[in-house]
Amino acid sequence: MERKHLCAALLLWAIVYFVLPVSSDNLLRVGLKKQSLDVNSINAARVARLQDRYGKNVNGIEKKLGDSDLDIVSLKNYLDAQYYGEIGVGSPPQKFKVIFDTGSSNLWVPSSRCYFSIACWFHSKYKASKSTTYTRNGESCSIRYGTGSISGHFSQDNVQVGDLVVKDQVFIEATREPSITFIIAKFDGILGLGFQEISVGNATPVWYNMVGQGLVKEQVFSFWINRDATAKEGGELVFGGVDSNHFKGNHTYVPLTQKGYWQFNMGDFLIGNASTGVCAGGCAAIVDSGTSLLAGPTTVVTQINHAIGAEGIVSMECKTIVSQYGEMIWNLLVSGVKPDQVCSQAGLCYFNGAQHVSSNIRTVVERETEGSSVGEAPLCTACEMAVVWMQNQLKQKETKERVLEYVNQLCEKLPSPMGESVIDCSMISAMPNITFTIKDKAYVLTPEQYILKTGEGITTICMSGFAALDVPPPRGPLWILGDVFMGVYHTVFDYGNSRLGFAEAV
């Protein structure tokens, strides 16, 4: 998906960090401070939604710690959710806290000319007049977010990341930040580590310039994210190689299937030991350090939340489908009607040449929003989910009554509009493992690893680490493996060989 006018960051939580001196092994570490999780902050910052990030239509290099040509940014964990680091822009360097985000490709920081946005009052601002290496560009640009946008203009200056100084980097000076998200955020800006294909304005990403200017020996960077809530060190971002202290065994590498995001093909997805069947033939997935949770199709996330006892908002459309059309859907499936034709034969969807939409809103779709997404057709979407669930139960030879009861229960577990679901903390030990299959290897997440805890004692709240995100074909279904996954599996972003590597983190 092109990102000329659209990129976003999932701002579920925020992190701050500080720079530590270069150690005796010539590696710079940037530490992040941990603070207690604040439910109010979570709710306020959740407004930048996943859908607007990805759209609705929408030979191992393992250098050892101590190699002098590695640049290490040490991270500390704030709220077990986002990981930030400090960079410098200009000469002398002006300091900014940024998200190192593999899901976007631009660098932006607030501008000193940001006069009318409250967010700019609370964050560091770039002052071009204070830099001896500043070069004017002036081309206007904007980046859309879930509940707002930033806008400004391109500028050019030196950018310091750890010990590395990237010369003549084109970045965005944000002169408007109207979203409340940016007001409460602990970070100042974002440093994208994705590919140029999704760069707004086709600006060359910082990582590309690191490689092009010969600042790294190997064309690879790697993330270690520490999910230990009691640890002082929250993780590391290594440019130019891999820190062998933070993984065990060897990395398993999988080739990239599409440049833009760090995208690859993922195999079967299991709840406990049972396949969901959704990705048995393969699913597109990306690794995204800018996303706190694991995001996937609503159909599967609902099954996960049902299996772990998570409680979401009841979907009236879903329950309506079960009560009024459940038996019809069952009979159509049993009679041999193809699953992708069931909802249209039931009169709930029709095919508009690209995808199914609800027959109830056909006139509106044709007149005003031709080609609109399935997300605008709730009954059609609910029917298609019910078909997936029923078909899976049919394979297990369950009775009609039990299947309809099961689907109705899944309806009650549909995530809330922002995708989050809460669970009973006392039930964690009884929850199933969740398994991703990547290149025929199982990557298991235990309940302790995919459940997020907030608060302490009787005020503790446990949240499911899975959020719903529906990206229709041909781009989707799409899974986003965010910090919940990266915290368990050390990840190598091998730019030189167009692949990703995963190993168990330590």
Short mmCIF file of C-alpha atoms in Angstrom, two decimals:
data_model
loop_
_atom_site.label_atom_id
_atom_site.label_comp_id
_atom_site.label_asym_id
_atom_site.label_seq_id
_atom_site.Cartn_x
_atom_site.Cartn_y
_atom_site.Cartn_z
CA MET A 1 0.00 0.00 0.00
CA GLU A 2 1.43 3.38 -1.00
CA ARG A 3 1.97 5.90 1.77
CA LYS A 4 2.17 9.20 -0.16
CA HIS A 5 -0.49 10.75 2.05
CA LEU A 6 -1.01 8.27 4.84
CA CYS A 7 1.10 6.92 7.67
CA ALA A 8 0.37 6.53 11.33
CA ALA A 9 1.70 5.35 14.67
CA LEU A 10 -0.27 3.35 17.19
CA LEU A 11 -0.03 5.54 20.27
CA LEU A 12 -1.45 3.22 22.90
CA TRP A 13 1.12 4.14 25.50
CA ALA A 14 4.16 6.40 25.74
CA ILE A 15 7.79 6.01 26.79
CA VAL A 16 10.58 8.39 27.77
CA TYR A 17 14.28 7.67 27.81
CA PHE A 18 17.72 9.12 28.40
CA VAL A 19 21.17 8.71 26.85
CA LEU A 20 23.92 6.88 28.69
CA PRO A 21 27.62 7.43 27.93
CA VAL A 22 29.48 5.29 25.43
CA SER A 23 30.67 2.18 27.27
CA SER A 24 34.09 0.51 27.13
CA ASP A 25 32.89 -1.68 24.23
CA ASN A 26 32.25 1.44 22.12
CA LEU A 27 28.51 0.88 22.10
CA LEU A 28 26.10 3.70 22.93
CA ARG A 29 23.08 2.85 25.05
CA VAL A 30 19.99 4.99 25.38
CA GLY A 31 17.94 3.98 28.42
CA LEU A 32 14.21 4.43 28.93
CA LYS A 33 12.63 5.03 32.33
CA LYS A 34 9.77 2.82 33.45
CA GLN A 35 6.65 4.35 34.98
CA SER A 36 3.55 2.72 36.40
CA LEU A 37 0.74 1.98 33.95
CA ASP A 38 -2.06 4.52 34.02
CA VAL A 39 -5.44 3.33 32.72
CA ASN A 40 -6.56 6.90 32.01
CA SER A 41 -3.46 7.48 29.90
CA ILE A 42 -4.15 4.28 28.00
CA ASN A 43 -7.69 5.31 27.17
CA ALA A 44 -6.68 8.81 26.14
CA ALA A 45 -3.80 7.71 23.94
CA ARG A 46 -5.69 4.90 22.23
CA VAL A 47 -7.37 7.33 19.86
CA ALA A 48 -4.91 6.75 17.01
CA ARG A 49 -6.50 3.62 15.62
CA LEU A 50 -4.89 0.69 13.86
CA GLN A 51 -7.16 0.94 10.83
CA ASP A 52 -5.73 4.30 9.86
CA ARG A 53 -2.20 3.00 10.08
CA TYR A 54 -2.67 0.16 7.62
CA GLY A 55 -5.85 1.21 5.81
CA LYS A 56 -9.14 -0.64 5.65
CA ASN A 57 -8.78 -1.24 1.94
CA VAL A 58 -6.14 -1.66 2.80
CA ASN A 59 23.09 -16.17 5.73
CA GLY A 60 22.78 -14.86 9.29
CA ILE A 61 24.40 -11.55 10.11
CA GLU A 62 25.07 -11.90 13.81
CA LYS A 63 27.85 -9.56 14.88
CA LYS A 64 28.98 -9.86 18.47
CA LEU A 65 28.69 -7.35 21.26
CA GLY A 66 31.90 -5.40 21.36
CA ASP A 67 32.31 -4.92 17.63
CA SER A 68 33.36 -1.30 17.27
CA ASP A 69 31.16 -0.69 14.24
CA LEU A 70 27.88 -1.38 16.03
CA ASP A 71 25.73 1.52 17.16
CA ILE A 72 23.49 0.50 20.06
CA VAL A 73 20.53 2.48 21.32
CA SER A 74 19.52 1.07 24.71
CA LEU A 75 15.84 1.26 25.52
CA LYS A 76 14.02 1.33 28.81
CA ASN A 77 10.47 0.22 29.13
CA TYR A 78 7.67 2.70 29.82
CA LEU A 79 4.31 1.00 30.42
CA ASP A 80 5.42 -2.27 28.77
CA ALA A 81 4.08 -0.91 25.52
CA GLN A 82 6.15 1.63 23.56
CA TYR A 83 9.89 2.05 23.19
CA TYR A 84 11.50 5.40 22.54
CA GLY A 85 15.00 6.74 22.07
CA GLU A 86 16.72 10.08 21.85
CA ILE A 87 18.14 11.60 18.70
CA GLY A 88 19.74 14.91 17.87
CA VAL A 89 18.84 17.14 14.93
CA GLY A 90 21.12 19.95 13.76
CA SER A 91 24.55 21.27 14.76
CA PRO A 92 24.87 21.46 17.69
CA PRO A 93 22.32 18.63 18.14
CA GLN A 94 18.86 19.58 19.38
CA LYS A 95 17.48 16.63 21.37
CA PHE A 96 14.18 14.88 20.67
CA LYS A 97 12.46 11.77 21.98
CA VAL A 98 11.23 9.62 19.10
CA ILE A 99 9.55 6.30 18.45
CA PHE A 100 11.79 4.00 16.41
CA ASP A 101 9.00 2.75 14.19
CA THR A 102 9.42 -0.05 11.64
CA GLY A 103 5.86 0.59 10.43
CA SER A 104 6.54 4.02 8.91
CA SER A 105 9.41 5.64 7.04
CA ASN A 106 9.55 9.39 7.75
CA LEU A 107 11.33 11.32 10.45
CA TRP A 108 9.35 14.19 11.90
CA VAL A 109 9.79 16.47 14.92
CA PRO A 110 7.88 19.57 16.09
CA SER A 111 8.94 22.88 14.55
CA SER A 112 9.63 26.13 16.37
CA ARG A 113 7.09 27.58 13.92
CA CYS A 114 4.34 25.43 15.41
CA TYR A 115 2.41 28.33 16.96
CA PHE A 116 -1.20 27.24 17.12
CA SER A 117 -1.12 23.62 18.31
CA ILE A 118 -1.21 22.98 22.04
CA ALA A 119 0.85 19.80 21.60
CA CYS A 120 3.85 21.85 20.51
CA TRP A 121 3.81 23.76 23.79
CA PHE A 122 4.65 20.57 25.69
CA HIS A 123 7.39 19.17 23.47
CA SER A 124 10.86 20.04 22.22
CA LYS A 125 10.83 22.07 19.02
CA TYR A 126 13.40 22.24 16.23
CA LYS A 127 14.88 25.71 15.68
CA ALA A 128 16.46 25.93 12.24
CA SER A 129 18.17 29.22 13.08
CA LYS A 130 20.16 27.49 15.83
CA SER A 131 21.76 24.94 13.47
CA THR A 132 24.83 25.64 11.35
CA THR A 133 24.08 22.65 9.08
CA TYR A 134 20.44 23.47 8.28
CA THR A 135 19.40 23.62 4.61
CA ARG A 136 16.01 25.01 3.63
CA ASN A 137 13.65 22.78 1.66
CA GLY A 138 10.20 24.20 2.34
CA GLU A 139 8.05 21.68 0.45
CA SER A 140 4.75 21.28 2.32
CA CYS A 141 3.54 17.88 3.48
CA SER A 142 1.06 16.21 5.80
CA ILE A 143 0.63 12.87 7.50
CA ARG A 144 -2.85 11.62 8.43
CA TYR A 145 -3.50 9.89 11.73
CA GLY A 146 -6.53 8.15 13.18
CA THR A 147 -8.05 11.21 14.84
CA GLY A 148 -6.11 14.00 13.23
CA SER A 149 -2.92 14.73 11.39
CA ILE A 150 0.36 16.53 11.46
CA SER A 151 1.37 18.93 8.76
CA GLY A 152 4.35 21.09 8.04
CA HIS A 153 7.22 21.22 5.60
CA PHE A 154 10.38 19.35 4.73
CA SER A 155 13.75 20.57 5.97
CA GLN A 156 17.28 19.18 5.75
CA ASP A 157 19.89 18.87 8.49
CA ASN A 158 22.26 16.46 10.18
CA VAL A 159 20.68 13.83 12.42
CA GLN A 160 22.51 12.08 15.26
CA VAL A 161 21.38 8.58 16.28
CA GLY A 162 23.58 7.14 19.01
CA ASP A 163 27.16 7.72 17.88
CA LEU A 164 26.20 8.00 14.22
CA VAL A 165 25.72 11.32 12.45
CA VAL A 166 23.61 11.12 9.30
CA LYS A 167 24.38 14.11 7.11
CA ASP A 168 21.84 16.10 5.11
CA GLN A 169 18.81 14.12 6.25
CA VAL A 170 15.46 15.31 4.88
CA PHE A 171 12.84 15.36 7.65
CA ILE A 172 9.52 16.97 8.44
CA GLU A 173 9.18 20.04 10.64
CA ALA A 174 5.65 19.67 12.01
CA THR A 175 3.95 23.07 12.26
CA ARG A 176 0.52 21.70 13.17
CA GLU A 177 -0.32 18.86 15.58
CA PRO A 178 -4.08 19.21 16.20
CA SER A 179 -4.71 15.77 17.74
CA ILE A 180 -5.10 15.33 21.49
CA THR A 181 -2.90 12.26 21.10
CA PHE A 182 0.13 14.48 20.60
CA ILE A 183 -0.75 16.65 23.58
CA ILE A 184 -0.54 13.78 26.07
CA ALA A 185 2.27 11.90 24.32
CA LYS A 186 5.62 11.53 26.08
CA PHE A 187 7.47 11.49 22.76
CA ASP A 188 8.25 14.41 20.48
CA GLY A 189 8.31 12.74 17.07
CA ILE A 190 8.75 9.54 15.08
CA LEU A 191 11.76 8.05 13.30
CA GLY A 192 10.52 5.58 10.69
CA LEU A 193 12.53 2.46 9.89
CA GLY A 194 10.29 1.17 7.09
CA PHE A 195 11.02 1.25 3.37
CA GLN A 196 11.07 4.25 1.09
CA GLU A 197 8.05 2.88 -0.76
CA ILE A 198 5.81 4.15 2.06
CA SER A 199 7.68 7.38 2.74
CA VAL A 200 5.55 10.53 2.55
CA GLY A 201 6.98 12.78 -0.15
CA ASN A 202 9.32 9.95 -1.14
CA ALA A 203 11.83 11.32 1.40
CA THR A 204 14.87 9.08 1.89
CA PRO A 205 14.55 7.34 5.29
CA VAL A 206 17.22 7.78 7.96
CA TRP A 207 18.19 4.10 7.73
CA TYR A 208 18.78 4.35 3.96
CA ASN A 209 21.17 7.25 4.55
CA MET A 210 22.99 5.34 7.30
CA VAL A 211 23.66 2.62 4.75
CA GLY A 212 24.39 4.96 1.85
CA GLN A 213 26.84 7.05 3.86
CA GLY A 214 28.73 3.97 5.03
CA LEU A 215 27.90 4.47 8.69
CA VAL A 216 27.12 0.76 9.28
CA LYS A 217 29.26 -2.17 8.18
CA GLU A 218 26.34 -4.58 7.78
CA GLN A 219 22.96 -3.59 6.35
CA VAL A 220 21.00 -4.86 9.32
CA PHE A 221 19.43 -3.55 12.51
CA SER A 222 17.89 -5.51 15.35
CA PHE A 223 15.51 -5.07 18.26
CA TRP A 224 15.57 -6.56 21.73
CA ILE A 225 12.53 -5.53 23.76
CA ASN A 226 12.61 -6.37 27.45
CA ARG A 227 9.17 -7.22 28.81
CA ASP A 228 10.40 -7.66 32.39
CA ALA A 229 8.43 -5.01 34.23
CA THR A 230 10.98 -4.89 37.06
CA ALA A 231 14.07 -4.48 34.87
CA LYS A 232 15.89 -1.17 34.62
CA GLU A 233 16.83 -1.75 30.99
CA GLY A 234 13.93 -1.84 28.58
CA GLY A 235 15.68 -3.10 25.47
CA GLU A 236 18.15 -2.32 22.70
CA LEU A 237 18.07 -1.17 19.12
CA VAL A 238 21.31 -2.10 17.36
CA PHE A 239 22.31 -0.53 14.04
CA GLY A 240 24.78 -2.51 11.94
CA GLY A 241 24.44 -5.92 13.58
CA VAL A 242 23.08 -8.01 16.42
CA ASP A 243 23.82 -8.12 20.15
CA SER A 244 24.27 -11.84 20.90
CA ASN A 245 23.61 -11.28 24.62
CA HIS A 246 19.90 -10.91 24.00
CA PHE A 247 18.90 -14.11 22.23
CA LYS A 248 19.65 -17.81 22.37
CA GLY A 249 20.09 -20.31 19.57
CA ASN A 250 20.07 -19.16 15.96
CA HIS A 251 17.71 -16.87 14.15
CA THR A 252 15.24 -18.39 11.73
CA TYR A 253 15.01 -16.20 8.66
CA VAL A 254 12.01 -15.63 6.42
CA PRO A 255 12.13 -13.65 3.15
CA LEU A 256 10.23 -10.42 2.70
CA THR A 257 7.29 -10.68 0.34
CA GLN A 258 6.68 -6.99 -0.20
CA LYS A 259 8.67 -3.87 0.59
CA GLY A 260 7.03 -0.94 2.28
CA TYR A 261 6.33 -2.52 5.61
CA TRP A 262 8.56 -5.38 6.82
CA GLN A 263 6.13 -7.94 5.41
CA PHE A 264 6.39 -11.73 5.15
CA ASN A 265 4.18 -14.80 4.84
CA MET A 266 2.94 -16.38 8.06
CA GLY A 267 1.53 -19.89 8.27
CA ASP A 268 -1.10 -21.54 10.44
CA PHE A 269 -2.36 -19.84 13.59
CA LEU A 270 -3.25 -21.98 16.62
CA ILE A 271 -5.24 -21.42 19.81
CA GLY A 272 -3.97 -24.02 22.22
CA ASN A 273 -3.27 -26.98 19.95
CA ALA A 274 -6.18 -26.32 17.58
CA SER A 275 -5.78 -24.62 14.23
CA THR A 276 -8.09 -21.71 13.51
CA GLY A 277 -7.78 -22.54 9.82
CA VAL A 278 -7.54 -18.87 8.95
CA CYS A 279 -3.88 -18.86 7.91
CA ALA A 280 -3.51 -22.51 6.95
CA GLY A 281 -2.88 -21.39 3.38
CA GLY A 282 -0.71 -18.47 4.47
CA CYS A 283 -1.36 -14.92 5.67
CA ALA A 284 0.46 -11.67 5.17
CA ALA A 285 2.12 -10.38 8.34
CA ILE A 286 4.36 -7.48 9.26
CA VAL A 287 6.66 -6.81 12.20
CA ASP A 288 5.98 -3.35 13.61
CA SER A 289 7.88 -1.86 16.54
CA GLY A 290 5.44 1.07 16.58
CA THR A 291 2.47 -1.11 17.50
CA SER A 292 2.11 -2.17 21.11
CA LEU A 293 -0.22 -5.14 20.66
CA LEU A 294 -0.77 -8.01 18.27
CA ALA A 295 -3.38 -7.11 15.68
CA GLY A 296 -5.27 -9.47 13.42
CA PRO A 297 -8.60 -10.17 11.72
CA THR A 298 -11.65 -9.64 13.93
CA THR A 299 -12.79 -13.21 13.22
CA VAL A 300 -9.68 -14.73 14.77
CA VAL A 301 -9.20 -12.15 17.52
CA THR A 302 -12.77 -12.84 18.64
CA GLN A 303 -11.98 -16.57 18.83
CA ILE A 304 -8.87 -15.83 20.87
CA ASN A 305 -10.73 -13.56 23.27
CA HIS A 306 -13.43 -16.19 23.69
CA ALA A 307 -10.81 -18.85 24.43
CA ILE A 308 -9.10 -16.70 27.07
CA GLY A 309 -12.33 -15.34 28.57
CA ALA A 310 -11.83 -11.75 27.45
CA GLU A 311 -14.89 -9.52 27.52
CA GLY A 312 -15.55 -7.08 24.71
CA ILE A 313 -18.59 -5.05 23.68
CA VAL A 314 -21.56 -7.12 22.47
CA SER A 315 -22.15 -6.74 18.76
CA MET A 316 -25.88 -6.48 18.11
CA GLU A 317 -25.35 -7.11 14.41
CA CYS A 318 -23.55 -10.35 15.14
CA LYS A 319 -26.21 -11.61 17.54
CA THR A 320 -28.90 -10.59 15.07
CA ILE A 321 -27.27 -12.72 12.39
CA VAL A 322 -27.18 -15.73 14.71
CA SER A 323 -30.77 -15.42 15.89
CA GLN A 324 -32.38 -14.58 12.54
CA TYR A 325 -30.10 -16.18 9.96
CA GLY A 326 -28.11 -18.79 11.87
CA GLU A 327 -30.10 -21.81 10.70
CA MET A 328 -30.15 -20.57 7.11
CA ILE A 329 -26.36 -20.17 7.12
CA TRP A 330 -26.02 -23.64 8.65
CA ASN A 331 -28.26 -25.20 6.02
CA LEU A 332 -26.43 -23.50 3.17
CA LEU A 333 -23.06 -24.73 4.44
CA VAL A 334 -24.34 -28.27 4.99
CA SER A 335 -25.87 -28.33 1.50
CA GLY A 336 -22.47 -27.61 -0.02
CA VAL A 337 -22.72 -23.93 -0.87
CA LYS A 338 -19.24 -22.42 -1.02
CA PRO A 339 -18.48 -20.36 2.13
CA ASP A 340 -17.77 -17.19 0.14
CA GLN A 341 -21.22 -17.39 -1.45
CA VAL A 342 -23.31 -18.16 1.65
CA CYS A 343 -23.92 -14.57 2.76
CA SER A 344 -24.94 -13.39 -0.70
CA GLN A 345 -27.35 -16.33 -1.06
CA ALA A 346 -28.75 -15.46 2.37
CA GLY A 347 -29.47 -11.97 1.04
CA LEU A 348 -27.08 -10.25 3.47
CA CYS A 349 -24.34 -9.35 1.03
CA TYR A 350 -24.07 -8.68 -2.65
CA PHE A 351 -20.99 -8.57 -4.84
CA ASN A 352 -20.14 -5.11 -6.20
CA GLY A 353 -17.35 -6.27 -8.48
CA ALA A 354 -14.65 -6.11 -5.85
CA GLN A 355 -16.09 -7.37 -2.59
CA HIS A 356 -19.30 -8.17 -0.74
CA VAL A 357 -21.30 -5.39 0.91
CA SER A 358 -24.56 -5.39 2.79
CA SER A 359 -27.70 -5.54 0.68
CA ASN A 360 -29.33 -3.28 3.28
CA ILE A 361 -27.14 -0.35 2.25
CA ARG A 362 -26.81 -1.09 -1.43
CA THR A 363 -28.41 2.17 -2.58
CA VAL A 364 -26.18 4.26 -0.33
CA VAL A 365 -23.10 2.39 -1.46
CA GLU A 366 -23.90 2.77 -5.15
CA ARG A 367 -24.85 6.43 -4.89
CA GLU A 368 -22.27 7.79 -2.46
CA THR A 369 -19.46 5.41 -1.62
CA GLU A 370 -19.08 2.98 -4.46
CA GLY A 371 -16.36 0.50 -3.64
CA SER A 372 -16.58 1.14 0.09
CA SER A 373 -15.08 -1.31 2.49
CA VAL A 374 -16.75 -4.23 4.15
CA GLY A 375 -16.32 -2.38 7.42
CA GLU A 376 -19.23 -0.13 6.41
CA ALA A 377 -21.58 -3.13 6.07
CA PRO A 378 -22.07 -4.54 9.57
CA LEU A 379 -24.61 -7.26 8.74
CA CYS A 380 -22.56 -8.51 5.83
CA THR A 381 -19.40 -8.49 7.93
CA ALA A 382 -21.14 -10.28 10.81
CA CYS A 383 -22.47 -12.91 8.41
CA GLU A 384 -19.04 -13.56 6.93
CA MET A 385 -17.57 -13.97 10.40
CA ALA A 386 -20.36 -16.38 11.36
CA VAL A 387 -19.64 -18.44 8.24
CA VAL A 388 -15.98 -18.78 9.20
CA TRP A 389 -16.87 -19.82 12.73
CA MET A 390 -19.56 -22.29 11.64
CA GLN A 391 -17.37 -23.84 8.96
CA ASN A 392 -14.62 -24.43 11.51
CA GLN A 393 -17.10 -26.12 13.86
CA LEU A 394 -18.55 -28.22 11.03
CA LYS A 395 -15.11 -29.72 10.46
CA GLN A 396 -15.22 -30.85 14.08
CA LYS A 397 -18.62 -32.49 13.44
CA GLU A 398 -20.47 -30.49 16.09
CA THR A 399 -24.29 -30.40 16.17
CA LYS A 400 -26.22 -27.43 14.81
CA GLU A 401 -27.46 -26.43 18.24
CA ARG A 402 -23.97 -26.44 19.76
CA VAL A 403 -22.52 -24.55 16.82
CA LEU A 404 -25.14 -21.80 16.99
CA GLU A 405 -24.60 -21.51 20.74
CA TYR A 406 -20.84 -21.27 20.20
CA VAL A 407 -21.19 -18.57 17.52
CA ASN A 408 -23.52 -16.59 19.76
CA GLN A 409 -20.89 -16.74 22.50
CA LEU A 410 -18.27 -15.46 20.05
CA CYS A 411 -20.54 -12.54 19.23
CA GLU A 412 -20.42 -11.54 22.87
CA LYS A 413 -16.61 -11.54 22.74
CA LEU A 414 -16.29 -9.18 19.80
CA PRO A 415 -13.73 -6.50 20.76
CA SER A 416 -14.75 -2.98 21.58
CA PRO A 417 -14.47 -0.31 18.87
CA MET A 418 -10.85 0.39 19.78
CA GLY A 419 -10.05 -3.31 19.73
CA GLU A 420 -9.26 -3.84 23.40
CA SER A 421 -10.69 -6.54 25.67
CA VAL A 422 -10.19 -7.19 29.40
CA ILE A 423 -9.90 -10.49 31.21
CA ASP A 424 -10.01 -11.87 34.74
CA CYS A 425 -6.42 -11.77 36.02
CA SER A 426 -6.99 -14.87 38.17
CA MET A 427 -7.63 -16.92 35.03
CA ILE A 428 -4.26 -16.34 33.34
CA SER A 429 -2.81 -19.71 34.38
CA ALA A 430 -5.74 -21.54 32.75
CA MET A 431 -5.53 -19.74 29.41
CA PRO A 432 -4.24 -21.45 26.26
CA ASN A 433 -0.99 -20.73 24.48
CA ILE A 434 -1.24 -18.86 21.18
CA THR A 435 1.03 -20.08 18.37
CA PHE A 436 2.19 -18.38 15.18
CA THR A 437 3.75 -20.56 12.49
CA ILE A 438 6.57 -18.89 10.59
CA LYS A 439 8.51 -20.90 8.01
CA ASP A 440 7.15 -24.16 9.50
CA LYS A 441 8.45 -23.23 12.96
CA ALA A 442 6.14 -22.64 15.92
CA TYR A 443 6.42 -19.34 17.77
CA VAL A 444 4.51 -19.76 21.00
CA LEU A 445 3.15 -17.00 23.23
CA THR A 446 2.10 -18.01 26.73
CA PRO A 447 -0.71 -16.21 28.60
CA GLU A 448 1.88 -14.43 30.75
CA GLN A 449 3.40 -13.07 27.54
CA TYR A 450 0.27 -11.92 25.70
CA ILE A 451 -1.66 -10.48 28.64
CA LEU A 452 -0.87 -6.91 29.73
CA LYS A 453 -1.30 -5.98 33.38
CA THR A 454 -2.07 -2.49 34.62
CA GLY A 455 -2.17 -1.27 38.20
CA GLU A 456 -1.32 -3.14 41.39
CA GLY A 457 -3.14 -5.22 43.99
CA ILE A 458 -6.91 -5.03 43.88
CA THR A 459 -6.71 -2.30 41.22
CA THR A 460 -4.91 -4.59 38.76
CA ILE A 461 -6.53 -4.79 35.34
CA CYS A 462 -5.53 -7.40 32.77
CA MET A 463 -5.90 -6.68 29.06
CA SER A 464 -5.78 -8.99 26.08
CA GLY A 465 -2.71 -8.36 23.95
CA PHE A 466 -4.77 -8.93 20.80
CA ALA A 467 -6.53 -6.16 18.91
CA ALA A 468 -8.88 -6.44 15.94
CA LEU A 469 -7.83 -5.11 12.54
CA ASP A 470 -9.53 -6.09 9.28
CA VAL A 471 -7.59 -5.45 6.08
CA PRO A 472 -9.47 -6.90 3.09
CA PRO A 473 -7.86 -8.65 0.09
CA PRO A 474 -5.64 -8.30 -1.77
CA ARG A 475 -3.59 -6.64 0.96
CA GLY A 476 -5.16 -8.66 3.77
CA PRO A 477 -5.88 -10.51 5.87
CA LEU A 478 -2.92 -8.87 7.58
CA TRP A 479 -1.38 -9.61 10.96
CA ILE A 480 0.67 -6.98 12.77
CA LEU A 481 3.23 -8.44 15.16
CA GLY A 482 3.93 -5.59 17.54
CA ASP A 483 5.80 -5.26 20.82
CA VAL A 484 3.94 -8.17 22.45
CA PHE A 485 5.54 -10.51 19.89
CA MET A 486 8.89 -8.72 19.65
CA GLY A 487 9.25 -8.87 23.42
CA VAL A 488 9.35 -12.67 23.22
CA TYR A 489 11.30 -13.01 19.99
CA HIS A 490 14.46 -11.03 19.25
CA THR A 491 14.01 -9.63 15.74
CA VAL A 492 16.60 -8.94 13.04
CA PHE A 493 15.66 -6.58 10.21
CA ASP A 494 18.05 -7.68 7.46
CA TYR A 495 17.81 -4.94 4.87
CA GLY A 496 20.74 -6.23 2.80
CA ASN A 497 19.20 -9.66 2.25
CA SER A 498 15.50 -8.60 2.30
CA ARG A 499 14.49 -10.84 5.18
CA LEU A 500 13.51 -10.98 8.83
CA GLY A 501 15.05 -13.16 11.52
CA PHE A 502 13.52 -14.40 14.78
CA ALA A 503 15.14 -16.03 17.82
CA GLU A 504 14.06 -16.53 21.40
CA ALA A 505 14.87 -13.39 23.37
CA VAL A 506 16.75 -13.52 26.67
#
